[in-house]
XYZ file of C-alpha atoms in Angstrom:
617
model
C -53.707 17.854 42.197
C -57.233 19.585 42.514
C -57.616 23.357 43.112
C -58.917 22.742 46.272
C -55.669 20.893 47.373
C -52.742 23.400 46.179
C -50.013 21.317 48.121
C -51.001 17.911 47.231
C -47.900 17.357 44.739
C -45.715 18.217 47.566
C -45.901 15.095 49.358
C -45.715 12.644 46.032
C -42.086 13.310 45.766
C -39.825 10.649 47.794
C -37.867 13.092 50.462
C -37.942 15.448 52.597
C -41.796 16.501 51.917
C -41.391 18.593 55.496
C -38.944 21.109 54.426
C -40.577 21.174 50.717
C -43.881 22.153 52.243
C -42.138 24.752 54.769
C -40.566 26.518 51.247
C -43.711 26.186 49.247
C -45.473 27.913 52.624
C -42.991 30.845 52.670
C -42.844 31.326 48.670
C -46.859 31.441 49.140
C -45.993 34.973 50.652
C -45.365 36.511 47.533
C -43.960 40.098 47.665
C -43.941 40.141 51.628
C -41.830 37.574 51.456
C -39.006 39.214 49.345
C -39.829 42.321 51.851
C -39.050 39.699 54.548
C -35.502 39.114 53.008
C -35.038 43.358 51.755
C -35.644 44.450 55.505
C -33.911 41.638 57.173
C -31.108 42.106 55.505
C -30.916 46.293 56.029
C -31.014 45.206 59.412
C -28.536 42.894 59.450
C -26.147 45.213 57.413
C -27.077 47.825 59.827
C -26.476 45.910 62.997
C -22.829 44.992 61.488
C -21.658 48.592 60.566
C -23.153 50.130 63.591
C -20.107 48.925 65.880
C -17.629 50.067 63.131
C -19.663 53.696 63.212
C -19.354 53.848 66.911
C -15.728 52.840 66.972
C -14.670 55.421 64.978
C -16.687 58.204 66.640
C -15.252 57.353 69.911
C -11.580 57.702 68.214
C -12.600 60.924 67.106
C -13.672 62.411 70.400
C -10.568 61.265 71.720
C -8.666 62.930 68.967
C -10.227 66.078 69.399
C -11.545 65.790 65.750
C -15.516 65.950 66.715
C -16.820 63.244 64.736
C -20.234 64.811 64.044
C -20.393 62.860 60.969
C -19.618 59.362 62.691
C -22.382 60.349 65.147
C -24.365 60.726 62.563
C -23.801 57.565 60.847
C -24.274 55.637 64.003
C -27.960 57.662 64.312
C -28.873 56.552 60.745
C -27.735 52.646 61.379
C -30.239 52.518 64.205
C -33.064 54.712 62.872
C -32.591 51.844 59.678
C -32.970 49.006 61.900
C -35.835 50.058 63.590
C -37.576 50.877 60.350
C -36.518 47.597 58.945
C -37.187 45.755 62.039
C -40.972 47.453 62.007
C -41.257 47.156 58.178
C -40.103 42.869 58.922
C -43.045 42.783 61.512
C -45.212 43.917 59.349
C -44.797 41.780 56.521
C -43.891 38.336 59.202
C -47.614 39.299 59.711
C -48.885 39.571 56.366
C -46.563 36.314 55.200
C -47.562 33.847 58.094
C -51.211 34.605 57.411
C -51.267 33.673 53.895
C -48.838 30.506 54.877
C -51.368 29.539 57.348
C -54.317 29.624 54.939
C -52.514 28.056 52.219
C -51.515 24.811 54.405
C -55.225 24.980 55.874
C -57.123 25.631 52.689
C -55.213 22.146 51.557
C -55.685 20.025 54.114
C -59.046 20.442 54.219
C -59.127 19.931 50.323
C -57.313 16.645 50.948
C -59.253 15.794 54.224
C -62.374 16.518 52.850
C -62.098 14.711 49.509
C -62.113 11.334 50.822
C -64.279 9.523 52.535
C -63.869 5.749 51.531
C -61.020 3.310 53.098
C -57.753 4.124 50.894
C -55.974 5.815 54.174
C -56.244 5.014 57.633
C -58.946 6.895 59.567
C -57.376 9.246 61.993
C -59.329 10.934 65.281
C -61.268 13.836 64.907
C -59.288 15.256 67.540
C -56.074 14.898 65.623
C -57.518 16.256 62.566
C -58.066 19.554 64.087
C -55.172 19.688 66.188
C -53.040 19.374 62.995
C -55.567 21.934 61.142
C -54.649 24.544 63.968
C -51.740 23.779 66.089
C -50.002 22.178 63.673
C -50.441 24.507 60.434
C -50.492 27.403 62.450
C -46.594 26.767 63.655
C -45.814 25.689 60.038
C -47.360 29.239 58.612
C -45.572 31.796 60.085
C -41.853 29.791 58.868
C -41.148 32.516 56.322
C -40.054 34.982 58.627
C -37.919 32.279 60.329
C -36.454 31.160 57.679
C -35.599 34.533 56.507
C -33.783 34.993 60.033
C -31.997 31.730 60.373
C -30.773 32.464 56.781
C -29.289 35.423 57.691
C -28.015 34.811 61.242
C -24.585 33.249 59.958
C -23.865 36.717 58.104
C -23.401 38.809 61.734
C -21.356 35.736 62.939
C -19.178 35.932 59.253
C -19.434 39.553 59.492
C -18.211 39.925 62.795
C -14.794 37.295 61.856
C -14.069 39.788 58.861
C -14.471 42.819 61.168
C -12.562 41.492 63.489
C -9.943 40.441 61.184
C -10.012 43.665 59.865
C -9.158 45.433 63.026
C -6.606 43.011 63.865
C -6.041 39.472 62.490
C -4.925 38.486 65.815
C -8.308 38.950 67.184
C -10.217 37.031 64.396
C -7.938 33.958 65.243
C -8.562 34.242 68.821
C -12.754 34.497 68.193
C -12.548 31.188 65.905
C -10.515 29.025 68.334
C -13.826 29.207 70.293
C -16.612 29.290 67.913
C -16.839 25.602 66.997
C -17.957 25.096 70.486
C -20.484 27.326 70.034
C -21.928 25.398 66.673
C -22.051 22.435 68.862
C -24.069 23.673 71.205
C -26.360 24.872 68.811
C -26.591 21.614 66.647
C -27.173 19.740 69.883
C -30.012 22.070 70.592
C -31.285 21.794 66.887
C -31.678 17.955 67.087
C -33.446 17.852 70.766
C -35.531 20.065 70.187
C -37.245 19.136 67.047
C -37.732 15.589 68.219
C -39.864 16.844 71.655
C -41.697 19.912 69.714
C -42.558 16.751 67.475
C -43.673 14.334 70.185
C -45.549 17.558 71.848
C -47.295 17.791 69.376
C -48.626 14.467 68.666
C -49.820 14.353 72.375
C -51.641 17.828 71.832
C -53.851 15.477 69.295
C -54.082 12.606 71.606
C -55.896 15.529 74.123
C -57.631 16.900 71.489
C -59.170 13.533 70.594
C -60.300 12.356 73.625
C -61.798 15.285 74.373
C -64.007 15.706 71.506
C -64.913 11.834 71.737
C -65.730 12.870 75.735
C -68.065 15.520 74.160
C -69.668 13.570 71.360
C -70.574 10.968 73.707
C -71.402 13.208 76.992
C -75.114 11.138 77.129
C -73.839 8.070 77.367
C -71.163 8.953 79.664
C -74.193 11.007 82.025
C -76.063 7.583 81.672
C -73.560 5.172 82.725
C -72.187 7.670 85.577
C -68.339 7.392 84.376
C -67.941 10.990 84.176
C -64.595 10.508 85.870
C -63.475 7.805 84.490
C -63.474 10.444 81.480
C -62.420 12.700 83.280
C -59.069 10.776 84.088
C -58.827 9.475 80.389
C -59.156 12.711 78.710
C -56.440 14.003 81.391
C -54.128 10.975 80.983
C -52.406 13.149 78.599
C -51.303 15.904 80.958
C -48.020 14.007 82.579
C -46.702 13.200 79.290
C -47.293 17.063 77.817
C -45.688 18.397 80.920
C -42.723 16.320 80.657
C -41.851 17.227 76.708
C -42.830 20.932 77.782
C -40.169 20.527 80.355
C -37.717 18.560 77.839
C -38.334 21.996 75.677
C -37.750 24.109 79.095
C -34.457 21.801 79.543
C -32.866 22.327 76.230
C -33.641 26.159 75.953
C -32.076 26.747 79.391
C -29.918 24.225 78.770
C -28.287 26.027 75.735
C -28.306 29.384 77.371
C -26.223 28.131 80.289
C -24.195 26.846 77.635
C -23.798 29.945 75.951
C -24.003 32.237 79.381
C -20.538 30.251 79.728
C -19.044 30.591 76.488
C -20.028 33.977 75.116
C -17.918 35.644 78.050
C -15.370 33.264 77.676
C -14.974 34.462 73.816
C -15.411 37.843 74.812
C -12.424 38.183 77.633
C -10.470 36.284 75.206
C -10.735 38.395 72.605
C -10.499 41.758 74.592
C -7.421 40.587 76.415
C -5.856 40.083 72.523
C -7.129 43.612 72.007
C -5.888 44.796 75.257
C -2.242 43.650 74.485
C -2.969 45.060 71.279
C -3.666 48.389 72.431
C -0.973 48.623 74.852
C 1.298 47.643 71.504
C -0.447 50.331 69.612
C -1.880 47.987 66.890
C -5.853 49.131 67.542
C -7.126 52.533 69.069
C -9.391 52.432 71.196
C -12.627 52.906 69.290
C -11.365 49.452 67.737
C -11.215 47.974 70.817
C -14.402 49.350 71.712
C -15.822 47.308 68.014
C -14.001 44.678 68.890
C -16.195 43.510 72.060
C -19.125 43.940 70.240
C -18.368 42.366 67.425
C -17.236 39.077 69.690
C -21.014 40.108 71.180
C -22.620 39.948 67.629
C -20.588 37.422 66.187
C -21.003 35.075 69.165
C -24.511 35.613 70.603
C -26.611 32.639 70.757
C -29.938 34.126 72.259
C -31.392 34.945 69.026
C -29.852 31.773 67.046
C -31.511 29.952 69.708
C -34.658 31.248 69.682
C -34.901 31.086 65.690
C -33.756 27.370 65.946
C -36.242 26.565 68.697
C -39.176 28.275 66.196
C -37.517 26.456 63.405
C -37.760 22.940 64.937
C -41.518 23.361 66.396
C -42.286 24.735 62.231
C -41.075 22.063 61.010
C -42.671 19.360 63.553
C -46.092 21.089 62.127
C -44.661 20.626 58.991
C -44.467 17.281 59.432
C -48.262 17.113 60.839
C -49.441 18.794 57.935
C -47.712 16.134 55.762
C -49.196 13.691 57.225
C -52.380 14.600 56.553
C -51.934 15.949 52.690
C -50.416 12.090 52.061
C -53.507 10.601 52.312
C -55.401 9.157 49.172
C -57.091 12.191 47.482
C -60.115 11.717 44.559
C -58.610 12.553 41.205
C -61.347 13.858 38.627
C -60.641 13.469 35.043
C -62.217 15.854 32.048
C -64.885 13.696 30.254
C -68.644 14.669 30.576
C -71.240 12.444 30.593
C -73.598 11.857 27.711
C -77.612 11.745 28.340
C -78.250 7.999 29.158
C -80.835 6.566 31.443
C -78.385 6.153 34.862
C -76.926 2.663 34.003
C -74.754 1.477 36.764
C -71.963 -1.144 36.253
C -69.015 -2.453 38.430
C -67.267 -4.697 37.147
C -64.005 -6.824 39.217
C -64.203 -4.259 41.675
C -61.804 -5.094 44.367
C -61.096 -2.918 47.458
C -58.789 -3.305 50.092
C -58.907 -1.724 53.579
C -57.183 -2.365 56.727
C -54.845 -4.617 55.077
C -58.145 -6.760 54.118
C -59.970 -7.483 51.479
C -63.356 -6.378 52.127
C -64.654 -6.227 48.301
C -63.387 -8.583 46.140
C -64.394 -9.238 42.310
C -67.820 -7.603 42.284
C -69.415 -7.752 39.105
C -72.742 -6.064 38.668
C -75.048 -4.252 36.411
C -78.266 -1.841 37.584
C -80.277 -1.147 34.639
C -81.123 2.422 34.545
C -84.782 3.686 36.390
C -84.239 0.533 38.261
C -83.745 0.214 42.185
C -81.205 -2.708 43.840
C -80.739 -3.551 47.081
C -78.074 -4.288 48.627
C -78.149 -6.843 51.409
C -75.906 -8.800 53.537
C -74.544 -9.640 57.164
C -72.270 -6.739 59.152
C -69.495 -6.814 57.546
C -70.164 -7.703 54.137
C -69.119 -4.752 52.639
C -72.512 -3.588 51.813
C -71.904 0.428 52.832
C -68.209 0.525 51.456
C -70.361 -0.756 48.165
C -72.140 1.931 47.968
C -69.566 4.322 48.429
C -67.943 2.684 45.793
C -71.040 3.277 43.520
C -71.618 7.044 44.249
C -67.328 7.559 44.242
C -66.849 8.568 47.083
C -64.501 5.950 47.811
C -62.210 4.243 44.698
C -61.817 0.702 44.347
C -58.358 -0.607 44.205
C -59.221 -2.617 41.479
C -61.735 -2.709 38.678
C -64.054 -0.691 37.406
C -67.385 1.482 37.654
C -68.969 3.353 35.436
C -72.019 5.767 34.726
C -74.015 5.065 31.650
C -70.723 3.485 29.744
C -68.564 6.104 31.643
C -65.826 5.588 34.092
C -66.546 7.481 36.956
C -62.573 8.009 37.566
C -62.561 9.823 34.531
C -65.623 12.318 35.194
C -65.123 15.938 36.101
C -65.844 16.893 39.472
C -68.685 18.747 38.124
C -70.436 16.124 36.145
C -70.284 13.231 38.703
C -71.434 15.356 41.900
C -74.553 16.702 39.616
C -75.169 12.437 38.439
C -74.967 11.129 41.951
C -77.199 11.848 45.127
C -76.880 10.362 48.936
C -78.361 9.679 51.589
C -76.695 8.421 54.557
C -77.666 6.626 57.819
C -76.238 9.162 60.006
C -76.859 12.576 58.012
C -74.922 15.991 59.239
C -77.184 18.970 58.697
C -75.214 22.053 57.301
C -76.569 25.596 57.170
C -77.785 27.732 58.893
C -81.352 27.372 58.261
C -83.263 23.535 58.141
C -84.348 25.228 54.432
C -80.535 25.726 53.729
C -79.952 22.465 54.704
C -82.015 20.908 52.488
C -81.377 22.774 50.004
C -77.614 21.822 49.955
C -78.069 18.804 48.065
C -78.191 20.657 45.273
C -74.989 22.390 45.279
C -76.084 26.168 45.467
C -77.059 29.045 48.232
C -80.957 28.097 49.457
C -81.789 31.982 47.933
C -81.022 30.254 44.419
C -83.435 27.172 44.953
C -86.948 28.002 44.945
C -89.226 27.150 48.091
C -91.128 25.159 45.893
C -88.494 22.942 45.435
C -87.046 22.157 48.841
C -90.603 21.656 50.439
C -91.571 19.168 48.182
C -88.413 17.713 48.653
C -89.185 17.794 51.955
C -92.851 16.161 51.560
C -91.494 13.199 49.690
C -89.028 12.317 52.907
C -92.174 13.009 54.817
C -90.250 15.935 56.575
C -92.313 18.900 56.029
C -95.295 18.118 58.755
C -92.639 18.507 61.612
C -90.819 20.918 59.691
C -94.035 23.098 59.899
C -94.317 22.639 63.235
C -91.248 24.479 64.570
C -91.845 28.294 65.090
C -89.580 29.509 62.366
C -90.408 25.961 60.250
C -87.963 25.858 57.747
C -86.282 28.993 58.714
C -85.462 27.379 62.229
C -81.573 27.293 62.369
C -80.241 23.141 63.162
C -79.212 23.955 66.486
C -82.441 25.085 67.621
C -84.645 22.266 66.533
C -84.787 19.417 68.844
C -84.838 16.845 66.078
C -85.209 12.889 66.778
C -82.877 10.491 64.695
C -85.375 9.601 62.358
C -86.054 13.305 62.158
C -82.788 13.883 60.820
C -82.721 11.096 58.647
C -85.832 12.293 57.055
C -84.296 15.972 56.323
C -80.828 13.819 54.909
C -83.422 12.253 52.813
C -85.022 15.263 51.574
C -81.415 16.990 50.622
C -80.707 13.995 48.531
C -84.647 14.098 46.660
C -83.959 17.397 45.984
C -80.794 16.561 43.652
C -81.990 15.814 40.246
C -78.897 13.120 39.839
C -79.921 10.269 37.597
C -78.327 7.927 40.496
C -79.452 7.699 43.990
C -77.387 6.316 46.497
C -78.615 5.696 50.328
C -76.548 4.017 52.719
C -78.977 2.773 55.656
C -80.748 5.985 55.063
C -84.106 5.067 56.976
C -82.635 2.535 59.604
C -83.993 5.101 62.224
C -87.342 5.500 60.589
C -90.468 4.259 62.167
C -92.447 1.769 60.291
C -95.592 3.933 58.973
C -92.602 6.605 57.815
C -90.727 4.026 56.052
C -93.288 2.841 54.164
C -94.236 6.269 53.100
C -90.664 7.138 51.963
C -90.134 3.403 50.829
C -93.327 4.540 47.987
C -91.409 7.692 47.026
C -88.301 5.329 46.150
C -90.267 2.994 44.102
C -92.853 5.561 42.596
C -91.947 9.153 42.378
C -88.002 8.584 41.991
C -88.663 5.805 39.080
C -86.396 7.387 36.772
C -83.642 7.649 38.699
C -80.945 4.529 39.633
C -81.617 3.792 42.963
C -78.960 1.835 45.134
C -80.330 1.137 48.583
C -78.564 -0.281 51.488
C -81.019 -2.615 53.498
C -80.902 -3.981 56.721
C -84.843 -4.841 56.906
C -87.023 -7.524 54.716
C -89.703 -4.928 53.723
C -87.136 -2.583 51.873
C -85.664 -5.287 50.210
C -89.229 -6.441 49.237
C -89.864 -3.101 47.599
C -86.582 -2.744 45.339
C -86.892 -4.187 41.598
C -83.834 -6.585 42.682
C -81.681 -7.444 45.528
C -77.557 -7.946 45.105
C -76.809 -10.507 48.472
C -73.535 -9.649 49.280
C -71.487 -12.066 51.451
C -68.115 -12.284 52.324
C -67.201 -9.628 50.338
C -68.641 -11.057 46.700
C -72.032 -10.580 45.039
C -73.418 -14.636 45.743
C -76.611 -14.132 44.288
C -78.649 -11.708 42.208
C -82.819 -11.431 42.236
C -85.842 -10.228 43.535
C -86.046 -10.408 47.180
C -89.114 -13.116 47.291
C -87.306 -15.603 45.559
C -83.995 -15.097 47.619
C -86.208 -15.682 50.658
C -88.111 -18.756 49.146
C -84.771 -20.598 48.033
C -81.751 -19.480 50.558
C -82.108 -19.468 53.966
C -78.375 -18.167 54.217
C -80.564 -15.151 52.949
C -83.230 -15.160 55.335
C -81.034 -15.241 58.415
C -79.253 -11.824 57.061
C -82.877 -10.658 58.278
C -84.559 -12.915 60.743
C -82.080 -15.209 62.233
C -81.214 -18.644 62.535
C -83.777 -19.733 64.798
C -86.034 -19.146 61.495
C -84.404 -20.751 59.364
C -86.763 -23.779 59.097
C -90.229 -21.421 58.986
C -92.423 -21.671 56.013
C -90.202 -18.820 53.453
C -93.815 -17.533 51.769
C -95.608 -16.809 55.187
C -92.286 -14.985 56.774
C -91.356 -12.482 54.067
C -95.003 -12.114 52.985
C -95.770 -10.925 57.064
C -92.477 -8.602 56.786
C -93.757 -6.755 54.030
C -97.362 -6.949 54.905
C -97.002 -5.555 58.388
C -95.812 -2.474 56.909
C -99.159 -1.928 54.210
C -101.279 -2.415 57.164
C -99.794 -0.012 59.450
C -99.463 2.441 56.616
C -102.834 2.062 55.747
C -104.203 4.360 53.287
C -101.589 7.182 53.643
C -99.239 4.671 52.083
C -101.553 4.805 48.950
C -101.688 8.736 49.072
C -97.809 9.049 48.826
C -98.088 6.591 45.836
C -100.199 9.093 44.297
C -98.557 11.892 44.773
C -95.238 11.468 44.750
C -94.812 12.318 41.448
C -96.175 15.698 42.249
C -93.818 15.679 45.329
C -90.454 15.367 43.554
C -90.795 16.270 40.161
C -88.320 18.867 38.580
């Protein structure tokens, strides 16, 4: 478990993970949960004596006796359950929002620490449906708990009472009651299974409309705005029927109970009655015994505690779900100075039920830069992943200069490895904070220096520059091209000073001219770092020291790009096709990389230069 995932050993237990995580969520409470249980119970205690009180100051009226001092004890049984009711509101409050950031502050520990293939990939949708439906109804379960616990002791309390009054009367309240617990259970069991299926549908809605919002261009340019309309909505029949099932069985149970509470209740007062004509009770007993029979047999509040229970517990469930997926384990070794060797070796990975990497051995000297090439498919990005950590393999091993990176601290391996990604998310507020959150720290700790020339060797700051608040100018505000933010991905992984560099696809959106220029940073300025590229085009494959050809999940063959060309057409069709297949090897790949000198032209030579200056420490 990681300190950013404070529930994760919750669900590696075989069981009942659920109702583990709904105790760990109330215990997370602390002192307002044992306030929970002090006041509830006052009030319960309260609530019990209160028809004894009242009983026996009616007696004394009718005796003539005054009973100022039953009075009295009736007035300080309900001024203690209104403090103790207030006093349990209070602290429900208190206790539900620490449960709430507990189960959310773990998820997102767990959802958040893996990126790779070792659990199946659930919706966006879902994920924050679960994050705040879902934890939100699991959160506050300390204060229902703390009720349902308690709400057999007025039903116990009232059979002693009642005994106590007159056993007769205690006999006639328990012929009934079973009927009562079967109403209940019934309710239980129905209504945990629909607050479950509810909320799996409230995901499905969530999901397809945040995948209707992500993709609102393409929907405006192929005019199916209601075809979306009606998919998104496609939901609504089957969340009004399961709110109705939840409509069905809380009316359902009260009719029930509408039915048998009076029943139990002109039972027992027609013992009582014959009992007070015999002279057994007075009537201040009789007057404790109806509402004890009320108390002891009142389902209202039972059912509403049960109804909270089961929709808890469905989150509950939710938020299992998604703390049982595969989480990155760090281990405590450091790593030593070394020049950013990078070895796999047998690496096998499994996802989908298929083997998409298997027994991939190889070694990238340190300073040196490797590309990785091969068909869709191949396994090229899950690779790199792989490389960097942010995916395990299920088999085999990689390490950092001798290291395993399994056994790194989080520390050490997130300060060794940079990335770069093909579709980059810009965080912070500012386009300077964003950049500047490759390095791990607030943009006020990293000097301006630093994050411009960062910015310069991605060839981001001219643009930059040009907004009206340049690298002040908050993400949302900057109307930034693909390749824009590619460029700006590029520059937050420069301006980590890892010794390995890993980018996945990172200038497929690039133009040409801007490729080139960044392509010069990657093989000048950023020699001493380990560079693993993912390539999809001839001229960055051209420009790494070596290329690994990936293909059908395996490393078939290892070497510099021009000889791959030369001697495997296999290889050249990863690039150019099958229709060239039988063109002259030399003349193709020497056009693909010489296309992109020419159209760089000199400028290509002036990042060479200076690219040093650019991203030096």
């Amino acid at each position: 478990m990681t300190a950013d995932q404070p529930l994760k050993s919750v669900t590696r237990h075989p069981g009942r993970a659920a109702d583990r995580i709904l105790l760990r969520t109330a215990r997370a409470g602390g002192a307002w949960t044992v306030l929970l249980l002090v006041t509830a119970t006052l009030s319960t205690v309260a609530q019990i004596l209160f028809p004894a009180l009242l009983g026996k100051a009616l007696d004394a009226v009718l005796d003539g006796a005054g009973g100022s001092r039953w009075v009295i004890g009736c007035l300080v049984a309900v001024t203690a359950m209104a403090a103790a009711d207030a006093l349990f509101e209070l602290a429900a409050g208190v206790g539900a929002a620490r449960g709430v950031a507990l189960l959310r502050h773990s998820m997102l520990g767990s959802l958040l620490s893996w990126t790779g293939p070792g659990a199946a990939r659930s919706a966006t949708g879902d994920l924050v449906s679960r994050l705040v439906g879902a934890a939100g109804e699991a959160g506050a379960v300390a204060a229902v708990l703390v009720r349902a616990a308690l709400s057999v002791v007025p039903a116990v309390g009232s059979v002693i009472a009642l005994a106590l009054i007159d056993p007769w009367l205690a006999g006639t309240f328990l012929l009934g009651f079973p009927a009562v617990v079967v109403v209940l259970r019934t309710f239980t069991r129905r209504m945990s299974d629909v607050s479950t299926r509810y909320q799996e549908a409230q995901g499905r809605l969530a999901t397809a409309l945040l995948e209707a919002l992500s993709g609102r261009r393409t929907i405006a340019a192929a005019g199916t705005a209601e075809a979306e309309t009606r998919r998104i909505l496609r939901t609504l029949p089957e969340l009004s029927r399961l709110g109705h099932g939840m409509w069905q069985a809380q009316t359902g149970v009260a009719g029930r109970s509408a039915l048998l509470t009076p029943l139990l209740e002109i039972g027992v007062l027609s013992v009582a009655g014959f009992a007070l004509s015999a002279g057994r009770i007075t009537a201040g007993e009789m007057l404790a015994a109806a509402q004890y029979v009320a108390i002891g047999s009142g389902v209202g509040m039972t059912t509403m505690l049960l109804g909270r229970l089961a929709r808890a517990r469905a989150g509950a469930e939710r938020v299992r779900g998604a703390l049982s997926r595969p989480a990155l384990e760090y281990g405590v070794r450091t790593l030593p100075p070394g020049p950013g060797t990078l070895e796999l070796r047998d690496v096998r990975v499994v996802a989908g039920g298929e083997t998409v990497l298997d027994g991939v051995d190889l070694t990238v000297p340190g300073g040196s830069c490797v590309a990785l090439v091969g068909a869709s498919g191949s396994g090229k990005s899950l690779l790199a992943a792989v490389a960097g950590r942010l995916a395990d393999p299920d088999a085999g091993t990689v390490a950092l200069d001798g290291v395993p990176l399994r056994r790194l601290t989080r520390e050490d391996l997130r300060s060794a490895v940079a990335h770069a990604f093909e579709r980059p998310v810009l965080f912070g507020e500012t386009l300077g904070e964003a950049i500047a959150w490759g390095t791990g720290r607030a943009a006020d700790e990293v000097p301006a220096e630093r994050i411009e020339r960062a910015a310069r060797a991605a060839d981001a700051d001219g643009f930059v520059r040009r907004l009206p608040e340049d690298y002040r100018t908050p993400p949302s505000e900057a109307a930034l091209s693909g390749g824009e933010v590619q460029r700006l991905g590029l520059a937050r992984a420069f301006v980590h000073r890892g010794r390995l560099l890993v980018l996945d696809d990172a200038t497929s959106s690039l133009d040409t001219v801007t490729e080139h220029r960044v392509g010069a940073v990657l093989t000048g300025a950023l020699r001493d770092r380990t560079r693993v590229v993912v390539a999809h085009r001839a001229a960055t494959a051209a420009r790494a020291d070596t290329v690994a050809w990936l293909d059908g999940g395996r490393v078939r063959r290892v070497g510099p790009h021009r000889e791959l060309w030369r001697t495997e057409p296999a290889y050249r069709r990863v690039f150019r096709g099958a229709a060239d297949e039988d063109a002259d090897a030399d003349a193709v790949a020497g056009a693909d990389v010489g296309a992109d000198a020419d159209a760089a032209g000199a400028d290509a030579a002036d990042v060479d230069a200076d690219a040093g200056a650019e991203v030096a420490p």
